[in-house]
């Protein structure tokens, strides 16, 4: 390695098959993270084989394990946190002992008052709007590509509907999409995946519609975009949205909200118009942000307009975008970002 010692960069990570869990695991597999401390999620199954021998602490009551967290960071060069360190005082402790801290932010879930890391890493242009002194980084995307040729089967991955919008709907617009299906006139098929928290009214509506293939069971990560032609949603807010990036990289047409910053990298034609915006906040202690308001009829109109269309060109754009944003392409940029 040219005489340079490898940096030791750690994190506190879930070892669960959800977004943040997969993200940290990808950084570990590609060598950017060298030391892992597992934060045990209270309700989601763990992948014990991901980090054999790694120390563990429970998410609930994590402050009671402050000594374990401090022992872990001592001797490291840096810590990289995705959205949250789970225990905010560790940032100030790292500064005291000379360990650099990087926080890859999701501005909507960031407390207004929090310890300042050495560097904010912004995975979207919208995050940069809130933290203009941050460093813009692209999260690498790694998902198998498959050619899609015609828009017939639409797929929505609602997940666990954990983060609600101000209208009581979730961030990804799952319930708004269910409502929209009553206005769809084409024979479009919708695969709807939601594991938890779907209100009875919307669940019953989905189950009663013969065009909706409602799947409440969890799906392996590698199967999320293996089926279907169009990844559809009505996202109310989010800057980075790695799921949209993965759907695009998989070769699907992405039909989601016509909002910044998705307008900067997704094809504009399939995007769903916004009816208006509102200020929103997740709890009183977090940053305020702009939330998009979407008319279900606008979603239906977009589905009908695209049903049966040739989407080969858009599918091919996805593989080009995935190659530009692959681990192979972006690894040097991330090494540089974490070296200073």
CSV table of C-alpha atoms in Angstrom, one decimal:
chain,number,residue,atom,x,y,z
A,1,UNK,CA,0.0,0.0,0.0
A,2,UNK,CA,2.8,2.4,-0.7
A,3,UNK,CA,3.8,2.6,3.0
A,4,UNK,CA,0.5,4.1,4.0
A,5,UNK,CA,-1.3,2.4,6.9
A,6,UNK,CA,-4.9,1.6,6.3
A,7,UNK,CA,-7.3,3.8,8.2
A,8,UNK,CA,-9.5,2.3,10.9
A,9,UNK,CA,-13.0,3.6,10.4
A,10,UNK,CA,-15.8,2.3,12.5
A,11,UNK,CA,-19.5,2.7,12.9
A,12,UNK,CA,-22.5,1.8,15.1
A,13,UNK,CA,-24.8,-0.2,12.8
A,14,UNK,CA,-27.9,-2.3,12.6
A,15,UNK,CA,-27.3,-5.8,11.2
A,16,UNK,CA,-30.8,-6.0,9.8
A,17,UNK,CA,-32.1,-6.5,6.3
A,18,UNK,CA,-33.5,-2.9,6.0
A,19,UNK,CA,-32.1,0.2,4.4
A,20,UNK,CA,-29.6,1.5,7.0
A,21,UNK,CA,-28.5,-2.1,7.8
A,22,UNK,CA,-27.8,-2.9,4.1
A,23,UNK,CA,-26.0,0.5,3.7
A,24,UNK,CA,-23.6,-0.1,6.5
A,25,UNK,CA,-23.0,-3.6,5.4
A,26,UNK,CA,-22.1,-2.5,1.9
A,27,UNK,CA,-19.5,0.0,3.2
A,28,UNK,CA,-18.1,-2.9,5.3
A,29,UNK,CA,-18.0,-5.3,2.4
A,30,UNK,CA,-16.1,-2.8,0.3
A,31,UNK,CA,-13.5,-2.0,2.9
A,32,UNK,CA,-14.5,1.5,3.8
A,33,UNK,CA,-15.6,0.4,7.3
A,34,UNK,CA,-13.1,-1.7,9.2
A,35,UNK,CA,-14.6,-1.9,12.7
A,36,UNK,CA,-18.3,-2.6,13.5
A,37,UNK,CA,-20.3,-2.3,16.6
A,38,UNK,CA,-23.8,-3.8,16.3
A,39,UNK,CA,-26.8,-1.9,17.5
A,40,UNK,CA,-29.5,-4.5,18.1
A,41,UNK,CA,-32.8,-3.5,16.7
A,42,UNK,CA,-35.7,-4.2,19.2
A,43,UNK,CA,-38.0,-5.8,16.7
A,44,UNK,CA,-36.3,-6.7,13.4
A,45,UNK,CA,-34.3,-10.0,13.0
A,46,UNK,CA,-30.6,-9.8,12.9
A,47,UNK,CA,-28.0,-11.1,10.4
A,48,UNK,CA,-25.5,-12.5,13.0
A,49,UNK,CA,-23.2,-13.7,10.2
A,50,UNK,CA,-22.5,-10.1,8.9
A,51,UNK,CA,-20.1,-9.0,11.7
A,52,UNK,CA,-18.8,-12.1,13.6
A,53,UNK,CA,-17.3,-11.2,16.9
A,54,UNK,CA,-18.4,-7.6,16.8
A,55,UNK,CA,-19.5,-6.0,20.1
A,56,UNK,CA,-23.2,-5.5,20.5
A,57,UNK,CA,-25.4,-3.1,22.4
A,58,UNK,CA,-29.3,-2.8,22.4
A,59,UNK,CA,-30.9,0.2,20.8
A,60,UNK,CA,-33.3,0.6,23.7
A,61,UNK,CA,-31.3,1.9,26.7
A,62,UNK,CA,-28.2,2.5,24.6
A,63,UNK,CA,-27.1,5.3,26.9
A,64,UNK,CA,-26.6,2.7,29.6
A,65,UNK,CA,-23.9,1.2,27.5
A,66,UNK,CA,-21.9,4.4,27.0
A,67,UNK,CA,-18.7,2.8,28.3
A,68,UNK,CA,-18.9,0.1,25.6
A,69,UNK,CA,-19.3,2.7,22.9
A,70,UNK,CA,-16.4,4.7,24.2
A,71,UNK,CA,-14.2,1.7,24.5
A,72,UNK,CA,-15.0,0.9,20.8
A,73,UNK,CA,-14.0,4.3,19.4
A,74,UNK,CA,-10.7,4.5,21.2
A,75,UNK,CA,-7.9,3.6,18.9
A,76,UNK,CA,-9.9,4.3,15.7
A,77,UNK,CA,-9.0,7.0,13.2
A,78,UNK,CA,-12.6,8.0,12.4
A,79,UNK,CA,-16.2,7.1,12.8
A,80,UNK,CA,-18.8,7.2,10.0
A,81,UNK,CA,-22.4,7.5,11.0
A,82,UNK,CA,-25.4,7.0,8.7
A,83,UNK,CA,-28.2,9.4,9.6
A,84,UNK,CA,-27.6,8.9,13.4
A,85,UNK,CA,-24.9,7.7,15.8
A,86,UNK,CA,-27.8,6.3,18.0
A,87,UNK,CA,-26.0,7.9,20.9
A,88,UNK,CA,-25.3,11.6,20.1
A,89,UNK,CA,-22.8,12.3,23.0
A,90,UNK,CA,-20.3,10.0,21.3
A,91,UNK,CA,-19.6,12.7,18.7
A,92,UNK,CA,-18.2,15.1,21.4
A,93,UNK,CA,-16.3,12.2,23.0
A,94,UNK,CA,-14.7,11.4,19.6
A,95,UNK,CA,-13.6,15.0,19.3
A,96,UNK,CA,-12.1,15.0,22.7
A,97,UNK,CA,-9.9,11.9,22.0
A,98,UNK,CA,-9.0,13.0,18.4
A,99,UNK,CA,-11.2,10.6,16.4
A,100,UNK,CA,-12.7,12.2,13.3
A,101,UNK,CA,-16.5,12.0,12.9
A,102,UNK,CA,-18.4,11.9,9.6
A,103,UNK,CA,-22.2,12.1,9.6
A,104,UNK,CA,-24.0,11.1,6.4
A,105,UNK,CA,-27.2,13.0,6.9
A,106,UNK,CA,-30.9,12.6,6.3
A,107,UNK,CA,-31.9,16.1,7.1
A,108,UNK,CA,-35.5,15.3,7.9
A,109,UNK,CA,-34.5,13.0,10.8
A,110,UNK,CA,-31.7,15.3,12.2
A,111,UNK,CA,-32.3,16.9,15.6
A,112,UNK,CA,-32.2,20.7,15.5
A,113,UNK,CA,-29.7,20.6,18.4
A,114,UNK,CA,-27.0,18.0,18.1
A,115,UNK,CA,-23.2,17.7,18.5
A,116,UNK,CA,-21.3,18.9,15.4
A,117,UNK,CA,-19.3,16.2,13.6
A,118,UNK,CA,-16.1,17.1,11.8
A,119,UNK,CA,-17.8,16.8,8.4
A,120,UNK,CA,-21.4,16.5,7.2
A,121,UNK,CA,-21.7,14.2,4.2
A,122,UNK,CA,-24.7,15.1,2.1
A,123,UNK,CA,-26.0,12.2,-0.1
A,124,UNK,CA,-28.3,14.6,-2.1
A,125,UNK,CA,-28.5,18.1,-3.4
A,126,UNK,CA,-31.5,18.7,-1.1
A,127,UNK,CA,-29.3,17.8,2.0
A,128,UNK,CA,-26.8,20.3,0.7
A,129,UNK,CA,-29.5,22.9,0.7
A,130,UNK,CA,-29.9,22.4,4.5
A,131,UNK,CA,-26.1,22.0,5.1
A,132,UNK,CA,-24.3,24.1,2.4
A,133,UNK,CA,-21.0,23.6,4.2
A,134,UNK,CA,-21.3,19.8,3.9
A,135,UNK,CA,-19.6,17.6,1.3
A,136,UNK,CA,-21.8,16.2,-1.5
A,137,UNK,CA,-21.4,12.4,-1.8
A,138,UNK,CA,-23.2,9.9,-4.0
A,139,UNK,CA,-24.1,6.7,-2.3
A,140,UNK,CA,-22.9,3.8,-4.5
A,141,UNK,CA,-25.6,1.6,-6.0
A,142,UNK,CA,-25.3,-2.1,-6.5
A,143,UNK,CA,-28.3,-3.9,-7.9
A,144,UNK,CA,-28.7,-6.4,-10.7
A,145,UNK,CA,-30.0,-4.9,-13.9
A,146,UNK,CA,-32.6,-6.4,-16.2
A,147,UNK,CA,-34.1,-5.1,-19.4
A,148,UNK,CA,-37.8,-3.9,-19.1
A,149,UNK,CA,-39.6,-3.3,-22.3
A,150,UNK,CA,-43.2,-2.4,-21.6
A,151,UNK,CA,-45.0,-0.7,-18.7
A,152,UNK,CA,-47.6,-3.3,-17.6
A,153,UNK,CA,-46.7,-4.3,-14.0
A,154,UNK,CA,-46.2,-1.6,-11.5
A,155,UNK,CA,-44.4,-2.3,-8.2
A,156,UNK,CA,-44.6,-0.4,-4.9
A,157,UNK,CA,-42.3,-1.2,-2.0
A,158,UNK,CA,-44.0,0.5,1.0
A,159,UNK,CA,-41.9,-1.3,3.6
A,160,UNK,CA,-42.9,-0.7,7.2
A,161,UNK,CA,-44.6,2.7,6.7
A,162,UNK,CA,-42.6,3.9,9.7
A,163,UNK,CA,-42.3,7.7,9.0
A,164,UNK,CA,-45.6,9.5,8.6
A,165,UNK,CA,-46.4,12.6,6.6
A,166,UNK,CA,-48.4,15.5,8.0
A,167,UNK,CA,-51.6,14.1,6.4
A,168,UNK,CA,-51.3,10.8,8.2
A,169,UNK,CA,-49.9,9.1,5.1
A,170,UNK,CA,-46.4,7.6,5.0
A,171,UNK,CA,-43.4,9.2,3.4
A,172,UNK,CA,-43.5,6.9,0.3
A,173,UNK,CA,-47.1,7.7,-0.4
A,174,UNK,CA,-48.4,4.1,0.0
A,175,UNK,CA,-51.9,5.0,1.0
A,176,UNK,CA,-52.2,7.8,-1.6
A,177,UNK,CA,-51.3,5.2,-4.2
A,178,UNK,CA,-53.9,2.7,-3.0
A,179,UNK,CA,-56.5,5.5,-3.1
A,180,UNK,CA,-55.3,6.4,-6.7
A,181,UNK,CA,-56.1,2.9,-8.0
A,182,UNK,CA,-59.8,3.6,-7.9
A,183,UNK,CA,-59.3,6.2,-10.6
A,184,UNK,CA,-57.1,4.0,-12.9
A,185,UNK,CA,-59.0,3.0,-16.0
A,186,UNK,CA,-56.3,0.9,-17.7
A,187,UNK,CA,-55.7,-2.8,-16.8
A,188,UNK,CA,-52.5,-1.9,-15.0
A,189,UNK,CA,-51.4,-4.5,-12.3
A,190,UNK,CA,-49.9,-3.2,-9.1
A,191,UNK,CA,-47.7,-5.4,-6.8
A,192,UNK,CA,-48.0,-3.7,-3.4
A,193,UNK,CA,-45.6,-4.7,-0.7
A,194,UNK,CA,-46.2,-3.5,2.9
A,195,UNK,CA,-45.1,-5.3,6.0
A,196,UNK,CA,-46.7,-3.3,8.8
A,197,UNK,CA,-48.7,-0.2,9.9
A,198,UNK,CA,-51.1,-0.2,7.0
A,199,UNK,CA,-54.4,1.3,8.4
A,200,UNK,CA,-57.3,-1.1,8.1
A,201,UNK,CA,-59.2,1.2,5.7
A,202,UNK,CA,-56.4,1.2,3.1
A,203,UNK,CA,-55.5,-2.5,3.6
A,204,UNK,CA,-59.1,-3.5,3.0
A,205,UNK,CA,-59.2,-1.3,-0.1
A,206,UNK,CA,-56.0,-2.9,-1.5
A,207,UNK,CA,-57.2,-6.4,-0.7
A,208,UNK,CA,-60.6,-5.7,-2.4
A,209,UNK,CA,-59.1,-4.4,-5.7
A,210,UNK,CA,-58.4,-7.4,-8.1
A,211,UNK,CA,-55.7,-5.4,-9.9
A,212,UNK,CA,-53.7,-5.0,-6.7
A,213,UNK,CA,-51.5,-8.0,-5.7
A,214,UNK,CA,-51.2,-7.1,-2.0
A,215,UNK,CA,-48.1,-8.8,-0.4
A,216,UNK,CA,-47.8,-8.2,3.4
A,217,UNK,CA,-44.8,-10.5,3.8
A,218,UNK,CA,-41.2,-9.3,4.0
A,219,UNK,CA,-39.3,-9.8,0.7
A,220,UNK,CA,-35.6,-10.5,0.4
A,221,UNK,CA,-33.6,-7.4,-0.5
A,222,UNK,CA,-32.4,-9.0,-3.8
A,223,UNK,CA,-36.1,-9.6,-4.9
A,224,UNK,CA,-37.4,-6.0,-4.4
A,225,UNK,CA,-36.9,-5.0,-8.1
A,226,UNK,CA,-36.6,-8.4,-9.7
A,227,UNK,CA,-40.2,-8.5,-10.8
A,228,UNK,CA,-42.2,-5.8,-12.7
A,229,UNK,CA,-41.6,-3.0,-15.1
A,230,UNK,CA,-42.4,0.3,-13.2
A,231,UNK,CA,-41.3,1.2,-9.7
A,232,UNK,CA,-44.1,3.5,-8.5
A,233,UNK,CA,-44.6,5.7,-5.5
A,234,UNK,CA,-45.8,9.1,-4.4
A,235,UNK,CA,-42.9,10.2,-2.1
A,236,UNK,CA,-43.9,13.2,0.1
A,237,UNK,CA,-40.3,14.0,1.2
A,238,UNK,CA,-36.8,12.7,1.1
A,239,UNK,CA,-33.5,13.8,-0.3
A,240,UNK,CA,-31.4,10.8,-1.1
A,241,UNK,CA,-34.0,8.0,-1.5
A,242,UNK,CA,-31.7,5.0,-2.1
A,243,UNK,CA,-34.7,2.8,-3.0
A,244,UNK,CA,-35.4,5.0,-6.0
A,245,UNK,CA,-31.8,4.8,-7.1
A,246,UNK,CA,-31.8,1.0,-6.8
A,247,UNK,CA,-35.0,0.8,-8.8
A,248,UNK,CA,-33.5,2.9,-11.6
A,249,UNK,CA,-30.3,0.8,-11.5
A,250,UNK,CA,-32.4,-2.4,-11.8
A,251,UNK,CA,-33.7,-1.3,-15.1
A,252,UNK,CA,-37.2,-0.3,-14.0
A,253,UNK,CA,-39.0,2.9,-15.1
A,254,UNK,CA,-39.3,5.1,-12.0
A,255,UNK,CA,-42.6,6.8,-11.6
A,256,UNK,CA,-42.6,9.0,-8.5
A,257,UNK,CA,-43.1,12.5,-7.4
A,258,UNK,CA,-41.9,15.4,-9.6
A,259,UNK,CA,-39.8,17.1,-7.0
A,260,UNK,CA,-36.3,18.2,-6.3
A,261,UNK,CA,-33.8,16.5,-6.2
A,262,UNK,CA,-35.2,13.5,-8.1
A,263,UNK,CA,-35.7,15.9,-11.0
A,264,UNK,CA,-31.9,16.2,-11.3
A,265,UNK,CA,-31.2,12.6,-12.1
A,266,UNK,CA,-34.4,10.8,-13.0
A,267,UNK,CA,-36.2,11.0,-16.4
A,268,UNK,CA,-38.8,13.7,-16.0
A,269,UNK,CA,-41.6,12.4,-18.3
A,270,UNK,CA,-42.9,9.7,-16.0
A,271,UNK,CA,-42.9,11.8,-12.8
A,272,UNK,CA,-46.1,12.7,-11.0
A,273,UNK,CA,-47.0,16.4,-10.6
A,274,UNK,CA,-47.2,17.9,-7.2
A,275,UNK,CA,-50.4,19.6,-6.1
A,276,UNK,CA,-48.8,21.8,-3.5
A,277,UNK,CA,-46.4,21.8,-0.6
A,278,UNK,CA,-46.6,22.1,3.2
A,279,UNK,CA,-44.1,22.6,6.0
A,280,UNK,CA,-43.6,19.4,8.0
A,281,UNK,CA,-41.5,18.2,11.0
A,282,UNK,CA,-41.0,14.8,12.5
A,283,UNK,CA,-41.6,15.6,16.2
A,284,UNK,CA,-40.8,18.9,17.7
A,285,UNK,CA,-37.0,18.3,18.1
A,286,UNK,CA,-36.2,17.8,14.4
A,287,UNK,CA,-35.6,20.0,11.5
A,288,UNK,CA,-38.5,21.4,9.5
A,289,UNK,CA,-38.7,20.6,5.8
A,290,UNK,CA,-41.0,20.9,2.8
A,291,UNK,CA,-43.5,18.1,2.1
A,292,UNK,CA,-45.1,17.5,-1.3
A,293,UNK,CA,-48.9,17.1,-1.5
A,294,UNK,CA,-50.1,14.7,-4.2
A,295,UNK,CA,-53.6,14.3,-5.7
A,296,UNK,CA,-54.4,10.6,-6.2
A,297,UNK,CA,-56.0,11.4,-9.5
A,298,UNK,CA,-52.7,12.7,-10.8
A,299,UNK,CA,-51.1,9.3,-10.0
A,300,UNK,CA,-54.0,7.5,-11.8
A,301,UNK,CA,-53.6,9.7,-14.8
A,302,UNK,CA,-49.9,9.0,-15.0
A,303,UNK,CA,-50.4,5.2,-14.7
A,304,UNK,CA,-53.0,5.3,-17.5
A,305,UNK,CA,-50.8,7.5,-19.7
A,306,UNK,CA,-47.8,5.0,-19.4
A,307,UNK,CA,-49.6,1.7,-19.3
A,308,UNK,CA,-48.5,-0.4,-22.3
A,309,UNK,CA,-45.8,2.1,-23.4
A,310,UNK,CA,-42.4,0.9,-24.7
A,311,UNK,CA,-40.0,1.7,-21.9
A,312,UNK,CA,-36.9,0.1,-23.3
A,313,UNK,CA,-35.0,3.4,-23.6
A,314,UNK,CA,-35.6,4.2,-19.9
A,315,UNK,CA,-34.5,0.8,-18.9
A,316,UNK,CA,-31.2,1.3,-20.8
A,317,UNK,CA,-30.7,4.7,-19.1
A,318,UNK,CA,-30.8,2.8,-15.8
A,319,UNK,CA,-27.9,0.6,-16.6
A,320,UNK,CA,-25.8,3.6,-17.7
A,321,UNK,CA,-26.6,5.5,-14.5
A,322,UNK,CA,-25.8,2.4,-12.4
A,323,UNK,CA,-22.4,2.1,-14.0
A,324,UNK,CA,-21.6,5.7,-13.3
A,325,UNK,CA,-22.6,5.3,-9.7
A,326,UNK,CA,-21.3,1.8,-9.0
A,327,UNK,CA,-18.9,1.0,-6.1
A,328,UNK,CA,-16.1,0.6,-8.6
A,329,UNK,CA,-16.7,4.1,-9.9
A,330,UNK,CA,-17.3,5.8,-6.5
A,331,UNK,CA,-14.9,4.0,-4.1
A,332,UNK,CA,-12.0,6.4,-4.8
A,333,UNK,CA,-14.2,9.4,-4.1
A,334,UNK,CA,-15.4,8.0,-0.8
A,335,UNK,CA,-11.8,7.1,0.3
A,336,UNK,CA,-10.9,10.8,-0.4
A,337,UNK,CA,-13.9,12.1,1.5
A,338,UNK,CA,-13.1,10.0,4.6
A,339,UNK,CA,-9.3,10.8,4.5
A,340,UNK,CA,-9.6,14.4,5.5
